[in-house]
Coordinates of C-alpha atoms and ligand atoms in Angstrom, one line a residue:
M13 CA -9.1 -3.3 -33.3
R14 CA -10.0 -4.7 -29.9
A15 CA -8.9 -2.7 -26.8
V16 CA -9.5 -2.4 -23.1
V17 CA -11.3 1.0 -22.5
F18 CA -12.4 2.8 -19.4
E19 CA -14.8 5.7 -19.4
R20 CA -14.4 6.7 -15.7
F21 CA -11.6 6.4 -13.2
G22 CA -12.0 3.4 -10.9
E23 CA -15.1 2.0 -12.7
P24 CA -15.0 -1.3 -14.6
A25 CA -13.1 -1.2 -17.9
E26 CA -14.5 -3.1 -20.9
V27 CA -13.2 -4.7 -24.0
R28 CA -14.6 -3.2 -27.3
E29 CA -13.8 -2.4 -30.9
V30 CA -12.1 1.0 -31.3
P31 CA -10.5 2.7 -34.4
D32 CA -7.0 1.5 -35.3
P33 CA -4.3 4.1 -34.4
R34 CA -2.4 5.9 -37.1
P35 CA 1.3 6.7 -36.8
A36 CA 2.5 10.3 -36.3
E37 CA 5.1 11.5 -38.9
H38 CA 7.9 10.7 -36.5
G39 CA 6.1 7.6 -35.0
V40 CA 5.1 4.1 -35.7
V41 CA 2.2 1.8 -35.1
V42 CA 3.2 -1.5 -33.4
R43 CA 1.2 -4.7 -33.5
V44 CA 1.1 -5.6 -29.8
E45 CA 2.2 -9.2 -29.2
A46 CA 2.6 -9.0 -25.4
T47 CA 1.9 -6.3 -22.8
G48 CA 2.5 -6.5 -19.1
L49 CA 0.1 -5.5 -16.3
C50 CA 2.0 -3.0 -14.3
R51 CA 0.8 -1.3 -11.1
S52 CA 1.2 2.0 -12.9
D53 CA -1.7 0.9 -15.1
W54 CA -3.7 0.5 -11.9
H55 CA -2.6 3.9 -10.7
G56 CA -3.8 5.4 -14.1
W57 CA -7.1 3.6 -13.8
Q58 CA -7.6 4.9 -10.3
G59 CA -7.1 8.5 -11.5
H60 CA -3.7 9.1 -10.0
D61 CA -2.2 10.3 -13.3
A62 CA -3.0 13.9 -14.4
D63 CA -2.0 13.1 -18.1
I64 CA -4.9 10.7 -18.7
T65 CA -8.0 12.0 -20.5
L66 CA -11.2 9.9 -20.8
P67 CA -12.1 7.6 -22.4
H68 CA -8.8 5.8 -22.1
V69 CA -6.9 2.7 -23.2
P70 CA -4.2 1.8 -20.6
G71 CA -1.0 -0.3 -21.2
H72 CA 2.6 0.8 -21.5
E73 CA 4.9 -2.2 -21.0
L74 CA 4.9 -3.9 -24.4
A75 CA 6.7 -5.7 -27.2
G76 CA 5.5 -6.3 -30.7
V77 CA 6.1 -5.9 -34.4
V78 CA 6.3 -2.6 -36.3
E79 CA 3.2 -2.5 -38.5
E80 CA 3.1 1.0 -40.0
V81 CA 5.8 3.7 -40.2
G82 CA 5.5 7.5 -40.2
A83 CA 6.8 9.5 -43.2
R84 CA 9.8 10.9 -41.3
V85 CA 11.0 7.7 -39.6
T86 CA 14.3 6.4 -40.9
G87 CA 15.3 3.7 -38.4
A88 CA 12.3 1.4 -38.3
R89 CA 10.6 -0.8 -40.9
P90 CA 7.5 -2.9 -40.9
G91 CA 8.3 -6.3 -39.5
D92 CA 10.9 -5.1 -36.9
R93 CA 10.5 -6.8 -33.5
V94 CA 10.6 -4.0 -30.9
T95 CA 10.0 -2.9 -27.3
V96 CA 10.0 0.7 -26.1
P97 CA 10.8 2.5 -22.9
F98 CA 7.4 3.7 -21.6
V99 CA 8.9 7.2 -21.4
C100 CA 9.0 8.0 -25.1
A101 CA 11.5 10.9 -25.4
C102 CA 11.4 13.7 -27.9
G103 CA 15.1 13.5 -28.5
T104 CA 15.7 17.3 -28.8
C105 CA 14.8 19.1 -25.5
P106 CA 17.6 20.2 -23.2
S107 CA 17.2 17.0 -21.0
C108 CA 17.3 14.8 -24.1
A109 CA 20.3 16.7 -25.4
A110 CA 22.1 16.1 -22.0
G111 CA 21.5 12.4 -22.4
D112 CA 18.7 12.2 -19.8
R113 CA 15.9 11.0 -22.1
Q114 CA 14.2 9.2 -19.2
V115 CA 13.1 12.6 -17.9
C116 CA 12.4 14.2 -21.3
E117 CA 10.6 17.6 -21.0
R118 CA 8.3 16.7 -23.9
Q119 CA 7.9 13.0 -23.2
T120 CA 4.9 11.0 -24.3
Q121 CA 3.8 7.7 -22.6
P122 CA 1.6 5.2 -24.2
G123 CA -1.2 4.3 -21.8
F124 CA -1.0 7.7 -20.1
T125 CA -0.6 10.7 -22.5
H126 CA -2.3 8.7 -25.2
W127 CA -4.0 5.4 -25.8
G128 CA -1.8 2.5 -24.8
S129 CA -1.1 -1.2 -25.4
F130 CA -4.0 -3.1 -23.8
A131 CA -5.0 -3.2 -27.4
Q132 CA -4.1 -5.0 -30.6
Y133 CA -2.2 -2.0 -32.0
V134 CA -0.5 1.0 -30.3
A135 CA 1.0 4.2 -31.6
L136 CA 4.5 5.2 -30.4
D137 CA 6.1 8.6 -30.9
H138 CA 9.6 9.5 -32.0
A139 CA 10.4 6.0 -33.1
D140 CA 14.0 6.8 -34.1
V141 CA 14.7 7.9 -30.6
N142 CA 12.8 5.3 -28.7
L143 CA 12.5 1.9 -30.3
V144 CA 14.7 -0.9 -29.0
A145 CA 15.2 -4.0 -31.1
V146 CA 14.3 -7.2 -29.3
P147 CA 17.2 -9.7 -29.4
D148 CA 16.7 -12.9 -31.4
G149 CA 15.5 -15.7 -29.2
L150 CA 13.8 -13.5 -26.7
S151 CA 10.0 -14.0 -26.6
S152 CA 7.6 -11.1 -26.8
A153 CA 6.2 -12.0 -23.4
T154 CA 9.7 -11.6 -21.9
A155 CA 10.6 -8.6 -24.0
A156 CA 7.5 -6.7 -22.8
S157 CA 9.0 -6.4 -19.3
L158 CA 12.0 -4.5 -20.8
G159 CA 9.5 -1.7 -21.7
C160 CA 8.9 -0.9 -18.1
R161 CA 9.6 -2.8 -15.0
F162 CA 12.7 -4.8 -15.8
A163 CA 14.4 -1.8 -17.3
T164 CA 13.2 0.5 -14.6
A165 CA 14.6 -1.8 -12.0
Y166 CA 17.9 -2.1 -13.8
R167 CA 18.4 1.7 -13.8
A168 CA 17.2 2.0 -10.2
V169 CA 19.7 -0.6 -8.9
V170 CA 22.6 -0.1 -11.2
R171 CA 22.7 3.5 -12.3
Q172 CA 20.8 5.5 -9.7
G173 CA 21.5 3.0 -6.9
R174 CA 25.2 2.4 -7.9
V175 CA 25.0 -1.2 -6.5
A176 CA 28.4 -2.8 -5.7
A177 CA 29.3 -6.4 -5.1
G178 CA 29.1 -7.4 -1.4
E179 CA 26.7 -4.6 -0.4
W180 CA 23.4 -5.2 1.3
V181 CA 20.4 -4.2 -0.8
A182 CA 16.9 -4.1 0.7
V183 CA 13.9 -4.3 -1.7
H184 CA 10.5 -3.3 -0.2
G185 CA 7.7 -4.7 -2.4
C186 CA 8.6 -7.8 -4.5
G187 CA 6.2 -7.5 -7.5
G188 CA 7.3 -6.9 -11.1
V189 CA 9.7 -4.0 -10.2
G190 CA 10.9 -5.5 -6.9
L191 CA 11.5 -9.1 -8.2
S192 CA 13.4 -7.6 -11.2
A193 CA 15.5 -5.5 -8.7
V194 CA 16.2 -8.6 -6.6
M195 CA 17.5 -10.5 -9.6
I196 CA 19.5 -7.6 -10.9
A197 CA 21.1 -6.8 -7.5
A198 CA 21.9 -10.5 -6.8
A199 CA 23.5 -10.8 -10.2
A200 CA 25.7 -7.8 -9.3
G201 CA 26.9 -9.7 -6.3
A202 CA 24.9 -7.9 -3.7
R203 CA 23.2 -9.6 -0.7
V204 CA 19.5 -8.9 -1.0
V205 CA 16.9 -8.6 1.7
A206 CA 13.5 -9.0 0.1
V207 CA 10.4 -7.5 1.9
D208 CA 6.8 -8.2 1.0
V209 CA 3.5 -9.1 2.6
S210 CA 2.9 -12.1 0.3
S211 CA 4.6 -15.4 0.9
R212 CA 4.4 -16.3 -2.8
A213 CA 6.2 -13.1 -3.7
L214 CA 8.9 -13.9 -1.1
E215 CA 9.3 -17.4 -2.5
L216 CA 10.0 -15.9 -5.9
A217 CA 12.4 -13.4 -4.4
R218 CA 14.4 -16.2 -2.8
R219 CA 14.4 -18.1 -6.1
F220 CA 15.8 -15.0 -7.8
G221 CA 18.6 -14.6 -5.3
A222 CA 17.4 -13.0 -2.1
V223 CA 19.4 -14.3 0.8
E224 CA 17.0 -13.0 3.4
C225 CA 13.2 -12.6 3.2
L226 CA 11.0 -10.5 5.5
D227 CA 7.2 -10.8 5.7
A228 CA 6.1 -7.3 6.4
S229 CA 2.7 -8.5 7.5
R230 CA 4.3 -10.3 10.4
T231 CA 7.3 -8.1 11.1
G232 CA 6.3 -5.1 13.2
D233 CA 9.2 -2.8 12.4
T234 CA 10.6 -3.8 9.0
A235 CA 13.3 -1.1 9.1
A236 CA 14.6 -2.4 12.4
A237 CA 14.5 -6.0 11.0
V238 CA 16.5 -4.9 8.0
R239 CA 19.1 -3.2 10.2
D240 CA 19.4 -6.3 12.3
L241 CA 19.8 -8.7 9.4
T242 CA 22.4 -6.5 7.7
G243 CA 24.6 -5.6 10.6
G244 CA 23.5 -1.9 10.8
G245 CA 21.4 -1.3 7.7
A246 CA 21.3 -1.7 4.0
H247 CA 23.8 0.1 1.7
L248 CA 21.1 0.5 -0.9
S249 CA 17.3 0.3 -0.4
L250 CA 14.4 0.5 -2.9
D251 CA 10.8 1.3 -2.3
A252 CA 9.4 -0.9 -5.1
L253 CA 5.8 -0.6 -4.0
G254 CA 5.1 3.1 -3.3
S255 CA 3.4 3.8 0.0
P256 CA 4.2 6.1 2.9
A257 CA 5.0 3.0 5.0
T258 CA 7.4 1.3 2.5
C259 CA 9.1 4.6 1.7
A260 CA 9.7 5.4 5.3
A261 CA 10.8 1.8 6.0
S262 CA 13.2 1.9 3.1
V263 CA 14.9 5.1 4.3
S264 CA 15.0 4.0 7.9
G265 CA 16.5 0.6 7.1
L266 CA 19.7 2.2 5.6
R267 CA 23.1 2.4 7.3
R268 CA 25.2 5.5 7.4
R269 CA 25.6 7.1 4.0
G270 CA 23.2 4.6 2.5
R271 CA 21.2 5.3 -0.7
H272 CA 17.4 5.1 -1.0
V273 CA 15.8 4.8 -4.4
Q274 CA 12.1 5.6 -4.8
V275 CA 10.6 3.7 -7.7
G276 CA 7.0 3.0 -6.5
L277 CA 4.6 5.8 -7.2
L278 CA 3.3 7.8 -4.3
P279 CA 0.0 9.4 -5.1
S280 CA -1.5 11.3 -2.2
P281 CA -4.2 13.9 -2.0
S282 CA -1.6 16.5 -0.8
G283 CA 0.9 15.4 -3.3
T284 CA 3.5 14.9 -0.6
T285 CA 4.8 11.9 1.4
P286 CA 6.5 12.2 4.8
V287 CA 10.1 11.1 4.9
P288 CA 12.2 10.7 8.1
M289 CA 14.5 13.6 7.2
A290 CA 16.2 13.8 10.6
R291 CA 17.7 10.4 9.8
V292 CA 18.6 11.5 6.3
I293 CA 20.7 14.4 7.8
A294 CA 22.3 12.5 10.7
L295 CA 23.3 9.5 8.7
E296 CA 24.1 11.5 5.5
L297 CA 21.6 9.4 3.4
E298 CA 21.0 9.9 -0.3
L299 CA 17.5 10.0 -1.6
L300 CA 17.1 9.3 -5.3
G301 CA 14.3 8.9 -7.7
S302 CA 14.3 6.6 -10.7
H303 CA 12.1 7.0 -13.8
G304 CA 12.1 4.3 -16.5
M305 CA 15.3 4.0 -18.6
A306 CA 16.1 5.7 -21.9
A307 CA 16.5 3.5 -25.1
H308 CA 20.1 4.5 -25.5
A309 CA 20.9 3.0 -22.1
Y310 CA 19.6 -0.5 -23.0
P311 CA 22.7 -2.2 -24.5
P312 CA 24.4 -3.3 -21.2
L313 CA 21.0 -4.7 -19.9
L314 CA 20.4 -6.5 -23.2
D315 CA 23.9 -8.0 -23.0
L316 CA 23.2 -9.5 -19.6
V317 CA 19.8 -10.8 -20.8
R318 CA 21.5 -12.3 -23.9
S319 CA 24.2 -14.0 -21.9
G320 CA 21.6 -15.5 -19.4
V321 CA 23.0 -13.6 -16.4
L322 CA 19.6 -11.9 -16.1
R323 CA 16.5 -14.0 -16.9
P324 CA 13.4 -11.8 -17.1
E325 CA 11.5 -14.7 -18.5
L326 CA 11.4 -16.3 -15.0
L327 CA 9.2 -13.4 -13.8
V328 CA 6.2 -14.2 -16.0
T329 CA 3.8 -16.2 -13.9
S330 CA 0.6 -15.9 -15.9
T331 CA -0.6 -15.0 -19.4
I332 CA -4.2 -13.7 -20.0
G333 CA -6.3 -12.4 -22.9
L334 CA -7.8 -8.9 -23.2
D335 CA -11.2 -10.1 -21.9
A336 CA -9.5 -10.9 -18.5
V337 CA -7.9 -7.5 -18.1
P338 CA -10.8 -5.5 -16.5
S339 CA -11.0 -7.9 -13.6
A340 CA -7.2 -8.3 -13.4
L341 CA -6.9 -4.5 -13.2
A342 CA -9.5 -4.4 -10.4
D343 CA -7.8 -7.3 -8.5
M344 CA -4.6 -5.3 -8.3
G345 CA -6.3 -3.1 -5.6
T346 CA -7.3 -6.0 -3.5
A347 CA -5.5 -9.3 -4.2
P348 CA -2.3 -8.7 -6.2
G349 CA -0.8 -11.9 -7.7
A350 CA 2.8 -12.8 -7.4
G351 CA 5.2 -12.2 -10.4
V352 CA 4.3 -10.6 -13.7
T353 CA 1.1 -11.0 -15.6
V354 CA 1.4 -10.7 -19.4
I355 CA -1.5 -10.0 -21.8
D356 CA -1.7 -11.5 -25.3
P357 CA -4.2 -9.1 -27.0
W358 CA -4.8 -11.7 -29.8
T359 CA -6.2 -14.5 -27.7
Ligands
NAD159 N1 9.4 4.9 -11.3 C1 9.1 4.2 -12.4 O1 9.7 4.5 -13.5 C2 8.2 3.1 -12.3 C3 8.1 2.1 -13.3 C4 7.3 1.0 -13.1 C5 6.5 0.9 -12.0 N2 6.5 1.9 -11.1 C6 5.7 1.8 -9.9 O2 6.4 0.8 -9.1 C7 5.4 0.3 -8.1 C8 5.5 -1.2 -8.2 O3 4.9 -1.7 -9.5 P1 4.8 -3.3 -9.7 O4 4.1 -3.4 -11.0 O5 6.0 -3.9 -9.5 O6 3.7 -3.6 -8.6 P2 3.2 -5.1 -8.1 O7 1.8 -4.9 -7.8 O8 3.6 -6.1 -9.1 O9 4.0 -5.4 -6.8 C9 3.8 -4.7 -5.6 C10 4.3 -5.7 -4.5 O10 4.3 -5.0 -3.2 C11 3.8 -5.9 -2.2 N3 3.3 -5.2 -1.0 C12 2.1 -4.7 -0.7 N4 2.1 -4.1 0.5 C13 3.4 -4.2 1.0 C14 4.0 -3.8 2.2 N5 3.3 -3.1 3.1 N6 5.3 -4.0 2.3 C15 6.0 -4.7 1.4 N7 5.5 -5.1 0.2 C16 4.2 -4.9 0.0 C17 2.8 -6.7 -2.9 O11 2.5 -8.0 -2.3 C18 3.4 -6.9 -4.3 O12 4.2 -8.1 -4.3 C19 4.1 0.9 -8.5 O13 3.9 2.0 -7.7 C20 4.3 1.3 -10.0 O14 3.4 2.3 -10.3 C21 7.3 2.9 -11.2
ZN160 ZN1 5.1 0.2 -15.7
ZN161 ZN1 13.1 15.5 -24.8

């Protein structure tokens, strides 16, 4: 099959023929019909993920058709249209048993712990625990986002963030995760303040329901600006980029007893990120993390997509082939585009 491969972190990836994957006993091989370019793929390529061994095929946000099924799989058949949470849970560890499969202790992740979906086929583990059927009428390009960013944003806003109608929600970074969060929070009846440095990203955020937009490249103190716009601070705020600046701005833009949800990854040489903890204490803020979303938690999200309340298809702004992936990956470090780029590995 054809796949995007890199031999060294941060050096140009290339497209080449590699052996087709085989399913594990508990796994499947999926023919990839669409796979999104997520900033986590860029982090992986930069060497920020300790799970990656070289050479490597990135890609984790996918939808496709089951091609081959392992001997012990009972719930999947060739021909099934599926997506999969990028955190593939084992289904049996203590965290899985407690219902927290998104933080499984023996999780595997395509594109991180093994070769991923920037390829024509991908192997997925523990299929009976992780595969999610794609609703009829939903294109693969749209369904791919349910594998990572749209589902991640749903859990971050609805479950971890406990959004409520009428609340102010700030979203720092309006790319794939952030725009999804804007749409989900607005649909829940929240008043959303979108923050980004790109005017195109902010235009999309407004289209998806943000009532206020802040250009962080022109606003000196975005936290103060959020507090001004929201009459004292957001009830809920997300760092949907992942940087020391957006993390601190998100926490500092909260009102008393507000909730911060960290979604953006924060790689740093020391492994730590400074957080304004004095404010966390004095205002009794909550700091929460959010990590993907387990397959069993998808039904309410799929209902909202089916009924048209949530429209992830609007996030897709470009579709590219495998040959364009190496440069698109590199561009994420310098000139990120607005909205979601989806890869069709067969063009
Ligand atoms: N926790 C999880 O489970 C999870 C899942 C998916 C992605 N992620 C992470 O979430 C983050 C976002 O991923 P994505 O694919 O949506 O990224 P993206 O590149 O699509 O979007 C990032 C956005 O941030 C904006 N931005 C840049 N500098 C900014 C600043 N100073 N202030 C405000 N906005 C700024 C960019 O213009 C862009 O619109 C990444 O760190 C990714 O690795 C985490
Ligand atoms: Zn992702
Ligand atoms: Zn587990």
